[in-house]
PDB file of C-alpha atoms in Angstrom:
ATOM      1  CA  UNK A   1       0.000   0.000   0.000  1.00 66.00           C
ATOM      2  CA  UNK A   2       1.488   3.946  -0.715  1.00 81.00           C
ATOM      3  CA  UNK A   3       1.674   5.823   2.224  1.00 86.00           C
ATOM      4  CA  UNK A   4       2.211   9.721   1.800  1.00 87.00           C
ATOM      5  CA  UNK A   5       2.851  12.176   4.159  1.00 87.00           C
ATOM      6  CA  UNK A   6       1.415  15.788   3.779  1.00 88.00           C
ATOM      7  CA  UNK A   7       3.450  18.958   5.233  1.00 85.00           C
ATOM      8  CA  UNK A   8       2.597  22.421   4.345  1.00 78.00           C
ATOM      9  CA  UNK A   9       0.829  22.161   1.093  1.00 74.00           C
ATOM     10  CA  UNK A  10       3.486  19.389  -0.051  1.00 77.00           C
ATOM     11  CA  UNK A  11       2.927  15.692  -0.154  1.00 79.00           C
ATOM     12  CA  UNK A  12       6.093  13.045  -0.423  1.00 79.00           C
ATOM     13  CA  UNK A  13       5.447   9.194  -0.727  1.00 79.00           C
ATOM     14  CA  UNK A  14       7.159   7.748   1.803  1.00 83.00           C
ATOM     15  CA  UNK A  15       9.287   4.495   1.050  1.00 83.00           C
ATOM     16  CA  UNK A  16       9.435   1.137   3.664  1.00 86.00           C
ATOM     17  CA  UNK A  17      12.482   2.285   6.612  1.00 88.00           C
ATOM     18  CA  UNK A  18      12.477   4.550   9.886  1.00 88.00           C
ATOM     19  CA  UNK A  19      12.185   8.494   9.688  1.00 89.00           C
ATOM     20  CA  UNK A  20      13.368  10.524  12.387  1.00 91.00           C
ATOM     21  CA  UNK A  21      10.963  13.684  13.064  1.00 92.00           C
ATOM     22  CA  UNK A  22      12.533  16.532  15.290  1.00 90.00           C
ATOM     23  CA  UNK A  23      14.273  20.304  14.841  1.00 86.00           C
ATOM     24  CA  UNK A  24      17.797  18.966  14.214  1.00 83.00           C
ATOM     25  CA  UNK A  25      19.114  19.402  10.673  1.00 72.00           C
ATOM     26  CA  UNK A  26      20.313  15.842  10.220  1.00 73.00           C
ATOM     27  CA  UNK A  27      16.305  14.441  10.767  1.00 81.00           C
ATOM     28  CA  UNK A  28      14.306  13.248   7.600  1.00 80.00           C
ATOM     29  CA  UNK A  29      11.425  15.652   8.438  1.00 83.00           C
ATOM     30  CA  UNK A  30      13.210  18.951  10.257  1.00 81.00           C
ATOM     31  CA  UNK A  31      10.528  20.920  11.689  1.00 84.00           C
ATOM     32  CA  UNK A  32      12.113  24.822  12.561  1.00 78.00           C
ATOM     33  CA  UNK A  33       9.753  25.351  15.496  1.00 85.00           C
ATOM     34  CA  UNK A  34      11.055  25.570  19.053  1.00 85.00           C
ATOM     35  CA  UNK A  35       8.122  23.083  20.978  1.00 92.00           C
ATOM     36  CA  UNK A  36       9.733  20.428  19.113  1.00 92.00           C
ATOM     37  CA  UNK A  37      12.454  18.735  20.212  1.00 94.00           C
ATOM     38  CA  UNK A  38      15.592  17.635  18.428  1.00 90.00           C
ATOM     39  CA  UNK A  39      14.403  14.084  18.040  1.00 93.00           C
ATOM     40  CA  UNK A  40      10.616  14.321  18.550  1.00 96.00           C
ATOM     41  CA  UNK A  41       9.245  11.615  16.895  1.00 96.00           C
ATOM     42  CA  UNK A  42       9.799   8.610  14.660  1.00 95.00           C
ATOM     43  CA  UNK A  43       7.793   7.001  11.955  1.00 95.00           C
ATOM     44  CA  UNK A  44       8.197   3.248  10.974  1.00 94.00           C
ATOM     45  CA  UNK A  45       7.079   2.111   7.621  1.00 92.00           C
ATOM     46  CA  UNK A  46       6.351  -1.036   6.174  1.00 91.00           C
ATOM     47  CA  UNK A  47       4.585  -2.382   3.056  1.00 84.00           C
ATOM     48  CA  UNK A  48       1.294  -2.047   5.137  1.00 86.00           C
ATOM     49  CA  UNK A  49       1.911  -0.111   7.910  1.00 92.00           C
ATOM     50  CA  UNK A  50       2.590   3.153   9.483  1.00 95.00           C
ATOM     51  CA  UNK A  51       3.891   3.643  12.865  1.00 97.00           C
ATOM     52  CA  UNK A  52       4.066   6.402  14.964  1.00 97.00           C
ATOM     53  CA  UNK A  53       6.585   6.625  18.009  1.00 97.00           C
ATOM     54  CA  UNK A  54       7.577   9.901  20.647  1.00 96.00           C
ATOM     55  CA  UNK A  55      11.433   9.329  21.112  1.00 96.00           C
ATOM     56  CA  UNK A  56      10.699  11.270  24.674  1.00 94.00           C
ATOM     57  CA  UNK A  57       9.729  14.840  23.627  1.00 95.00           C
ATOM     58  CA  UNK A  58       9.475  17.585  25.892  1.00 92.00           C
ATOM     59  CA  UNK A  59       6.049  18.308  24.381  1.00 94.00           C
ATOM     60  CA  UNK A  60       5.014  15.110  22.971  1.00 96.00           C
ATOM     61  CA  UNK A  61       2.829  13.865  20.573  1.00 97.00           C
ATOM     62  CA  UNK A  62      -0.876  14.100  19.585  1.00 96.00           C
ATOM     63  CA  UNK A  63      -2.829  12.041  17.274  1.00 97.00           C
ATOM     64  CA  UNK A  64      -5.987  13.323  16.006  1.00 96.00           C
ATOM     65  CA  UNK A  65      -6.019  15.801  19.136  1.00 94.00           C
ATOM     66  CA  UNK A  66      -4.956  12.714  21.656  1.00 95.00           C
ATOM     67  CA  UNK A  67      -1.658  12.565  23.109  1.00 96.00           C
ATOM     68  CA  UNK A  68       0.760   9.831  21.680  1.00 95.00           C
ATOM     69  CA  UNK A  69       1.475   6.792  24.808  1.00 90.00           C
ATOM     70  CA  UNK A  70       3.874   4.525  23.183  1.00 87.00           C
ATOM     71  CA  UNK A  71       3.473   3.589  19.435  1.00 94.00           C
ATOM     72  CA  UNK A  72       0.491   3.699  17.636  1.00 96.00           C
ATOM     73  CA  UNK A  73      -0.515   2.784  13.949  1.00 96.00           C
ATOM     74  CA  UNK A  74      -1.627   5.444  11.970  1.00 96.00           C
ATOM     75  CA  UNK A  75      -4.574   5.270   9.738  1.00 93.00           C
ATOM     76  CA  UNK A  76      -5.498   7.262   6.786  1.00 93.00           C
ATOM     77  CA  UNK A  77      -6.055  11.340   7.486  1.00 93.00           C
ATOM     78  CA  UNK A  78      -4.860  11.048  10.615  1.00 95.00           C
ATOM     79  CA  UNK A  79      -3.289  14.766  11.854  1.00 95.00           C
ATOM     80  CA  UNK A  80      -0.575  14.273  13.949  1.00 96.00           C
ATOM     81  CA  UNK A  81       0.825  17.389  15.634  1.00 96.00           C
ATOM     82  CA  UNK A  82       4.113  17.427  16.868  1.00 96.00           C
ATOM     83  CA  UNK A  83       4.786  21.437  18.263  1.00 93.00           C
ATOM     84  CA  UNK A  84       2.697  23.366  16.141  1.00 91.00           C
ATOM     85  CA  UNK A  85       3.623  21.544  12.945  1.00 91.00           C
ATOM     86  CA  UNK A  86       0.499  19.571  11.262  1.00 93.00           C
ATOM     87  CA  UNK A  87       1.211  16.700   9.646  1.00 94.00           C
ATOM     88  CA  UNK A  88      -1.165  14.211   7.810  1.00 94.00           C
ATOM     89  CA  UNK A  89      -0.946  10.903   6.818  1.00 93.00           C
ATOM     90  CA  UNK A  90      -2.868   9.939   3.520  1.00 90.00           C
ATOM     91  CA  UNK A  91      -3.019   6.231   1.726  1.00 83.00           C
ATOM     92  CA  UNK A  92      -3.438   5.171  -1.901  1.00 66.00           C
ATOM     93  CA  UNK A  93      -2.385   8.640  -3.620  1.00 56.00           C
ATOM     94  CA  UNK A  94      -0.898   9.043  -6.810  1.00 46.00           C
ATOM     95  CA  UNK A  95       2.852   8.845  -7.638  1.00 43.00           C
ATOM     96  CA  UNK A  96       2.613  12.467  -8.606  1.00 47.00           C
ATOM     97  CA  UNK A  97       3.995  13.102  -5.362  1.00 48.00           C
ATOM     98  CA  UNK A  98       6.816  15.520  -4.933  1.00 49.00           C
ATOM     99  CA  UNK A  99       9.336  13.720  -3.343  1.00 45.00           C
ATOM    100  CA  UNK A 100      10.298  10.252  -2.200  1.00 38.00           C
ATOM    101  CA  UNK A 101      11.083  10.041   1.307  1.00 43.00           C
ATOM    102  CA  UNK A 102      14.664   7.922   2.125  1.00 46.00           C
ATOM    103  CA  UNK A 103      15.794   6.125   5.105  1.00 43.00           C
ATOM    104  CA  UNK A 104      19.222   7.237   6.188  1.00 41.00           C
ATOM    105  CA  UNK A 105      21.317   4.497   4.669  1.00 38.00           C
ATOM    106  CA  UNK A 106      19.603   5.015   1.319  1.00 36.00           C
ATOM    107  CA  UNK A 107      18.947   8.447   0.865  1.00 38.00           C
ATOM    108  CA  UNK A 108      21.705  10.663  -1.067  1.00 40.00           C
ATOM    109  CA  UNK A 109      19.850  14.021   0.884  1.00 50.00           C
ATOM    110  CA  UNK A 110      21.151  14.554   4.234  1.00 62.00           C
ATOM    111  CA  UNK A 111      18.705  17.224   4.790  1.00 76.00           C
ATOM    112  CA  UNK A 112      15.384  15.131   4.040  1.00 71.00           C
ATOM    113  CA  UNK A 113      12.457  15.919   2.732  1.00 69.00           C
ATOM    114  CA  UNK A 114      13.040  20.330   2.500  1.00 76.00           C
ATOM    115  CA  UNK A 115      16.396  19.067   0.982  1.00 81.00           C
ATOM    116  CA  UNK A 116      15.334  17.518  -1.797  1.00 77.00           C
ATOM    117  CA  UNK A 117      12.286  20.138  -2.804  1.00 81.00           C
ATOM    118  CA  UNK A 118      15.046  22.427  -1.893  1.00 87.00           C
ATOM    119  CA  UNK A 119      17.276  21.151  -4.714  1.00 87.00           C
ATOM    120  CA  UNK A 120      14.099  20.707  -6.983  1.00 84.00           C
ATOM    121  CA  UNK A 121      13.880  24.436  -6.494  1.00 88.00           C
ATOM    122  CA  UNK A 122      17.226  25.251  -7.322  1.00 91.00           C
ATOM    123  CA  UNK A 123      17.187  23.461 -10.475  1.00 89.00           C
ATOM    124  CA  UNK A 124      14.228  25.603 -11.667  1.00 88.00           C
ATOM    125  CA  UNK A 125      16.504  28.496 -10.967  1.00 90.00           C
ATOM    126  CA  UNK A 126      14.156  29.389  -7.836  1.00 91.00           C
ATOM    127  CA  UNK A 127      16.884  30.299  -5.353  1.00 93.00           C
ATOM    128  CA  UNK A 128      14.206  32.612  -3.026  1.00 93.00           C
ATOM    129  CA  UNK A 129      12.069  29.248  -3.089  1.00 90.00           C
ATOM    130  CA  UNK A 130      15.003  27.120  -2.022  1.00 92.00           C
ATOM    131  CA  UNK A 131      16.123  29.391   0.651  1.00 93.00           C
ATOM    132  CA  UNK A 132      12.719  29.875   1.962  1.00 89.00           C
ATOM    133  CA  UNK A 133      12.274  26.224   1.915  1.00 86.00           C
ATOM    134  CA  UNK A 134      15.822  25.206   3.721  1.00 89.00           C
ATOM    135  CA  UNK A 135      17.923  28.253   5.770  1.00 91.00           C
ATOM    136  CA  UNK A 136      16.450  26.980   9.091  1.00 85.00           C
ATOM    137  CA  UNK A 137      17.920  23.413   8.373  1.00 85.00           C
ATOM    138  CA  UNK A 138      21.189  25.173   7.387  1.00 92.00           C
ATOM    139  CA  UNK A 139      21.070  27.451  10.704  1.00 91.00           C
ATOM    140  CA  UNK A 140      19.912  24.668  12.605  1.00 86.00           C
ATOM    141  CA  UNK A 141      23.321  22.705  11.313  1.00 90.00           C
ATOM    142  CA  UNK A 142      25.821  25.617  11.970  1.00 93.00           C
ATOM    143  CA  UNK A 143      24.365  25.794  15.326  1.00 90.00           C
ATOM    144  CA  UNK A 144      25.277  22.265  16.524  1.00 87.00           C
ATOM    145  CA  UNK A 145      28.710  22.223  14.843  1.00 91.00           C
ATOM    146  CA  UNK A 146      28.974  26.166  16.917  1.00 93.00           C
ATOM    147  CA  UNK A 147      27.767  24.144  20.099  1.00 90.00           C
ATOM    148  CA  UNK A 148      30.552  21.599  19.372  1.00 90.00           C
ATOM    149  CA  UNK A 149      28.195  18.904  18.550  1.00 87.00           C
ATOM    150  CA  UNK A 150      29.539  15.807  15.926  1.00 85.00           C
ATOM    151  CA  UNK A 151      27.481  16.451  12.859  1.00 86.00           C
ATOM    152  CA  UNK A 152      28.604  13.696   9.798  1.00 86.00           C
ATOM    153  CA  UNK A 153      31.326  15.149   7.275  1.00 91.00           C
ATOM    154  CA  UNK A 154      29.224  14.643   4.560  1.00 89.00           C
ATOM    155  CA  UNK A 155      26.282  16.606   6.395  1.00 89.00           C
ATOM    156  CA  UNK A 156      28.552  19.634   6.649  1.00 93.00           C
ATOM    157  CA  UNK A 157      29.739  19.376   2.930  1.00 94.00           C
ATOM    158  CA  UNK A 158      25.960  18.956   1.832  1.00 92.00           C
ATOM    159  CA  UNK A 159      25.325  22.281   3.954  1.00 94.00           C
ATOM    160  CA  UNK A 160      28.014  24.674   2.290  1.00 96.00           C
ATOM    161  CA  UNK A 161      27.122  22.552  -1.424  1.00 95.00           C
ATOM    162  CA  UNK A 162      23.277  24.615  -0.643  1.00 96.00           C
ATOM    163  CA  UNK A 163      25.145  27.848   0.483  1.00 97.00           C
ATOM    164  CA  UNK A 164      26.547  28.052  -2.353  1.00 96.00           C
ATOM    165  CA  UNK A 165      24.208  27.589  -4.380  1.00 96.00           C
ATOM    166  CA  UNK A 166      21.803  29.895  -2.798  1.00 97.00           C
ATOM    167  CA  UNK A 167      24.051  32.304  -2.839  1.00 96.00           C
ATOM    168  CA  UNK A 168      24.830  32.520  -6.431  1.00 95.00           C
ATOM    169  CA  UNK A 169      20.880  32.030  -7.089  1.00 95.00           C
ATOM    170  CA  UNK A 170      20.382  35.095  -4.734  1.00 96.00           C
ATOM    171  CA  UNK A 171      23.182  37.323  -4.165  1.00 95.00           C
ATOM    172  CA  UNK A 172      23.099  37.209  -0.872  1.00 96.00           C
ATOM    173  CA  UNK A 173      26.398  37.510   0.790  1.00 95.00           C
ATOM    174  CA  UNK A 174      25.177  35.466   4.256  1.00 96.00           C
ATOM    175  CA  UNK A 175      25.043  32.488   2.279  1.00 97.00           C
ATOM    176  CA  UNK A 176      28.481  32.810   1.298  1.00 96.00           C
ATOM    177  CA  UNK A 177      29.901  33.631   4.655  1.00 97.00           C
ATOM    178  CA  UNK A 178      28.177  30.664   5.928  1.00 97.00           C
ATOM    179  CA  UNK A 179      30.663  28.463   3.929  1.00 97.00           C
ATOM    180  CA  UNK A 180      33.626  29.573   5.997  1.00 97.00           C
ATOM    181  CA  UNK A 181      31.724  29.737   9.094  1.00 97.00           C
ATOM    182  CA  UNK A 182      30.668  26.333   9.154  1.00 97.00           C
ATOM    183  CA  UNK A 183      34.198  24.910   8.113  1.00 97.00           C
ATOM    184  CA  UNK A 184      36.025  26.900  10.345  1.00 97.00           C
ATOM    185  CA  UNK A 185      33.650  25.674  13.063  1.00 96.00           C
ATOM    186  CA  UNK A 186      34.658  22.043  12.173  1.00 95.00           C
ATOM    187  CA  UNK A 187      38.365  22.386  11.900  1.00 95.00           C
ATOM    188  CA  UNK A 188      39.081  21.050   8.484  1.00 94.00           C
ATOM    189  CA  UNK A 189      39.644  22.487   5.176  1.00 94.00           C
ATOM    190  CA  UNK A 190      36.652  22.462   2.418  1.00 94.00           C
ATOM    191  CA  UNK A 191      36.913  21.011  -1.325  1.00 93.00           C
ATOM    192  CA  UNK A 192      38.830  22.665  -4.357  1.00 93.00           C
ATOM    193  CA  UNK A 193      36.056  22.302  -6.245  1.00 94.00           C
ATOM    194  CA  UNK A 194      33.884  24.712  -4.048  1.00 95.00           C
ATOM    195  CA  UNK A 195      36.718  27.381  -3.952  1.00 95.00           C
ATOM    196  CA  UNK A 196      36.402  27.083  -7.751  1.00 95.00           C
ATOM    197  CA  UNK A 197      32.555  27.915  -7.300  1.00 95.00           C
ATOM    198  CA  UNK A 198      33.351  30.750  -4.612  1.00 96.00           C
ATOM    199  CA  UNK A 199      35.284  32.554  -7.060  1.00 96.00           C
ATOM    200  CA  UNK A 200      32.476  32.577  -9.206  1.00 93.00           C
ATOM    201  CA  UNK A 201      29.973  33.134  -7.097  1.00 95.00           C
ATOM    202  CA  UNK A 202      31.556  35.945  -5.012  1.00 93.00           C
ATOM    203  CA  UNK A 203      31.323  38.581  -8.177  1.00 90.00           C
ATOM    204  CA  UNK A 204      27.481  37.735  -8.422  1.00 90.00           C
ATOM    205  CA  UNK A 205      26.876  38.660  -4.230  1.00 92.00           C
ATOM    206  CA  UNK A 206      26.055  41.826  -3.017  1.00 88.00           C
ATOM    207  CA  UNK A 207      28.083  43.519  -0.721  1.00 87.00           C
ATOM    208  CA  UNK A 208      30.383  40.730   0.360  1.00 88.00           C
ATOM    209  CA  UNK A 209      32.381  40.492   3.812  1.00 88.00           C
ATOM    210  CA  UNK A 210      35.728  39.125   4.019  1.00 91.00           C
ATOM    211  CA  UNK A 211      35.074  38.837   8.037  1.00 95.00           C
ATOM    212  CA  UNK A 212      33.654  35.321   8.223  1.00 96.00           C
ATOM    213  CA  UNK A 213      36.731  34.445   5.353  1.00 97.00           C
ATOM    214  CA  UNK A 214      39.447  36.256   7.195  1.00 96.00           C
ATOM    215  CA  UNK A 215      38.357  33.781  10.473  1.00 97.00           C
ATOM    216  CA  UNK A 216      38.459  30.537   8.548  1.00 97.00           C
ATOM    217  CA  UNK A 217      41.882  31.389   7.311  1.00 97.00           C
ATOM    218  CA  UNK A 218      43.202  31.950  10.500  1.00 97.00           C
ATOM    219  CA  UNK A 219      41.896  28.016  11.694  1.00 96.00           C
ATOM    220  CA  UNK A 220      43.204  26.924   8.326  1.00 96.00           C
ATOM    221  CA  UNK A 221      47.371  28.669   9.483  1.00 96.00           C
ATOM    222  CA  UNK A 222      46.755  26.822  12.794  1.00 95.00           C
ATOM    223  CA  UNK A 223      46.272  23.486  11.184  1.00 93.00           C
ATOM    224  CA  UNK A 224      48.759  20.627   9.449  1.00 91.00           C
ATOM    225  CA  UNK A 225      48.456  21.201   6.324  1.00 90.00           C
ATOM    226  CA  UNK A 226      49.550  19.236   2.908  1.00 91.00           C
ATOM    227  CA  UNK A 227      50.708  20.281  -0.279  1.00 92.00           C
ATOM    228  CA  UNK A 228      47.170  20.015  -1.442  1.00 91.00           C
ATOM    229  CA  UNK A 229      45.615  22.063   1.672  1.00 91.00           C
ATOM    230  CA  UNK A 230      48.445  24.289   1.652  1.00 93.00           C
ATOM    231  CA  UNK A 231      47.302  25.354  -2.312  1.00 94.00           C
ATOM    232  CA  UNK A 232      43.718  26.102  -1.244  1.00 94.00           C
ATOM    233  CA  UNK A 233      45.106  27.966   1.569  1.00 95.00           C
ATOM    234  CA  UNK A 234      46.831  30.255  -1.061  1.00 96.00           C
ATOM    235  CA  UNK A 235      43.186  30.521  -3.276  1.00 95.00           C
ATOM    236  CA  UNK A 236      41.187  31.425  -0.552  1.00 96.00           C
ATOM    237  CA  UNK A 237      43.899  34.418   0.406  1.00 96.00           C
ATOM    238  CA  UNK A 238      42.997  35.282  -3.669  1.00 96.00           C
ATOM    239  CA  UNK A 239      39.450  34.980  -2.584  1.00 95.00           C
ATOM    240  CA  UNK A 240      40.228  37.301   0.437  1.00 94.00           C
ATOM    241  CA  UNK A 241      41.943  39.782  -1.769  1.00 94.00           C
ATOM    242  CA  UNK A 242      38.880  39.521  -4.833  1.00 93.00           C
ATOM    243  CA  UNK A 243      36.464  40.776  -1.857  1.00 92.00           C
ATOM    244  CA  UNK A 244      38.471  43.182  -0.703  1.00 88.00           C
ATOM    245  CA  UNK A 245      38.746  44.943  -4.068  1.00 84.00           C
ATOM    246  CA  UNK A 246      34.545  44.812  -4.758  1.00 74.00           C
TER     247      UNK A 246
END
């Protein structure tokens, strides 16, 4: 049986696996909404089945206007509100869906569901759309890596890949900055290839800062670094001097 999910005017047909609900940016479903915590809920599906589970909230669960004790099947149109996010499960729709839902060790999208309409956006050139659609998850990400929390590798390079692009879709500078906040917050230096895109970018943003750069660059001197790092080091200085002369 097809089980879809319904969130804010979008529907996404979810696929068999667990899906982690919650405000952090690494869940399936991030909800930006401070009654929910950052692993509120999780959903099991099977071929048949739905399954609804609180992972201990603060605020809990409700079904249908009930609050959530233990696990519970859910049934078609049932509301489940977790903080003040609506959600809505719905059987037997159409595969016109937006989006396939992915279980972690199959989904390419480490930012879920507003990941992937995010990048649906972006390749329709609609960078406001995308932004709209996934800053909080990208806030929400810099803020646990700030906090000194382990986020994955990959989830940080999937973070600065959408900065990036938003930026150059949008010209706006933040986005940009971002990219050498959240590696300097991690310690580690970021790909070639997305130097090679900041240099691009940068002449297309509005009123960039070299602040957020000049900070990175300072973590990057206080590191090991290899031939390899040591060459990026000398590109982003370029990039430090390109802002400088906007």
């Amino acid at each position: 049986m097809r089980h879809t999910l319904r969130y804010k005017q979008h529907e996404f047909a979810l696929t068999q696996g667990e899906f982690i609900l919650g405000r952090a940016a690494t869940c399936q479903l991030s909800l930006d909404d401070p009654l929910v915590s950052r692993h509120h809920a999780r959903l099991r599906v099977t071929s048949d089945a739905v399954v609804l589970e609180d992972l201990g909230s603060r605020n809990g669960v409700r079904v249908n206007g009930e609050r959530l004790q233990g696990a519970r099947q859910l049934e078609h149109g049932d509301q489940v509100l977790i903080g003040a996010q609506e959600i809505v499960l719905l059987e037997g729709r159409a595969a016109t869906v937006e989006t396939l839902v992915q279980p972690p060790s199959q989904r390419g999208n480490s930012f879920g569901l507003l990941g992937h309409l995010a990048d649906k956006a972006l390749g329709l050139g609609r960078g406001d759309e995308a932004e709209r659609l996934i800053a909080a998850q990208l806030d929400a990400l810099l803020g646990e890596v700030l906090a000194g929390r382990a986020v994955a590798p990959e989830s940080v390079d999937r973070a600065a890949d959408y900065a990036v692009r938003i930026a150059a879709a949008t010209g706006n500078a933040r986005w940009t900055d971002y990219v050498f906040r959240v590696y300097g917050a991690v310690g580690r230096a970021c790909a070639a290839e997305l130097v090679d895109q900041l240099y691009s970018v940068i002449r297309r943003v509005e009123k960039p800062t070299s602040q957020a750069l000049r900070d990175y660059l300072v973590v990057l001197r206080g590191l090991e670094l290899g031939p390899s790092e040591r060459f990026l080091l000398s590109r982003l200085e370029g990039l430090e001097r390109l802002i400088g002369a906007r």
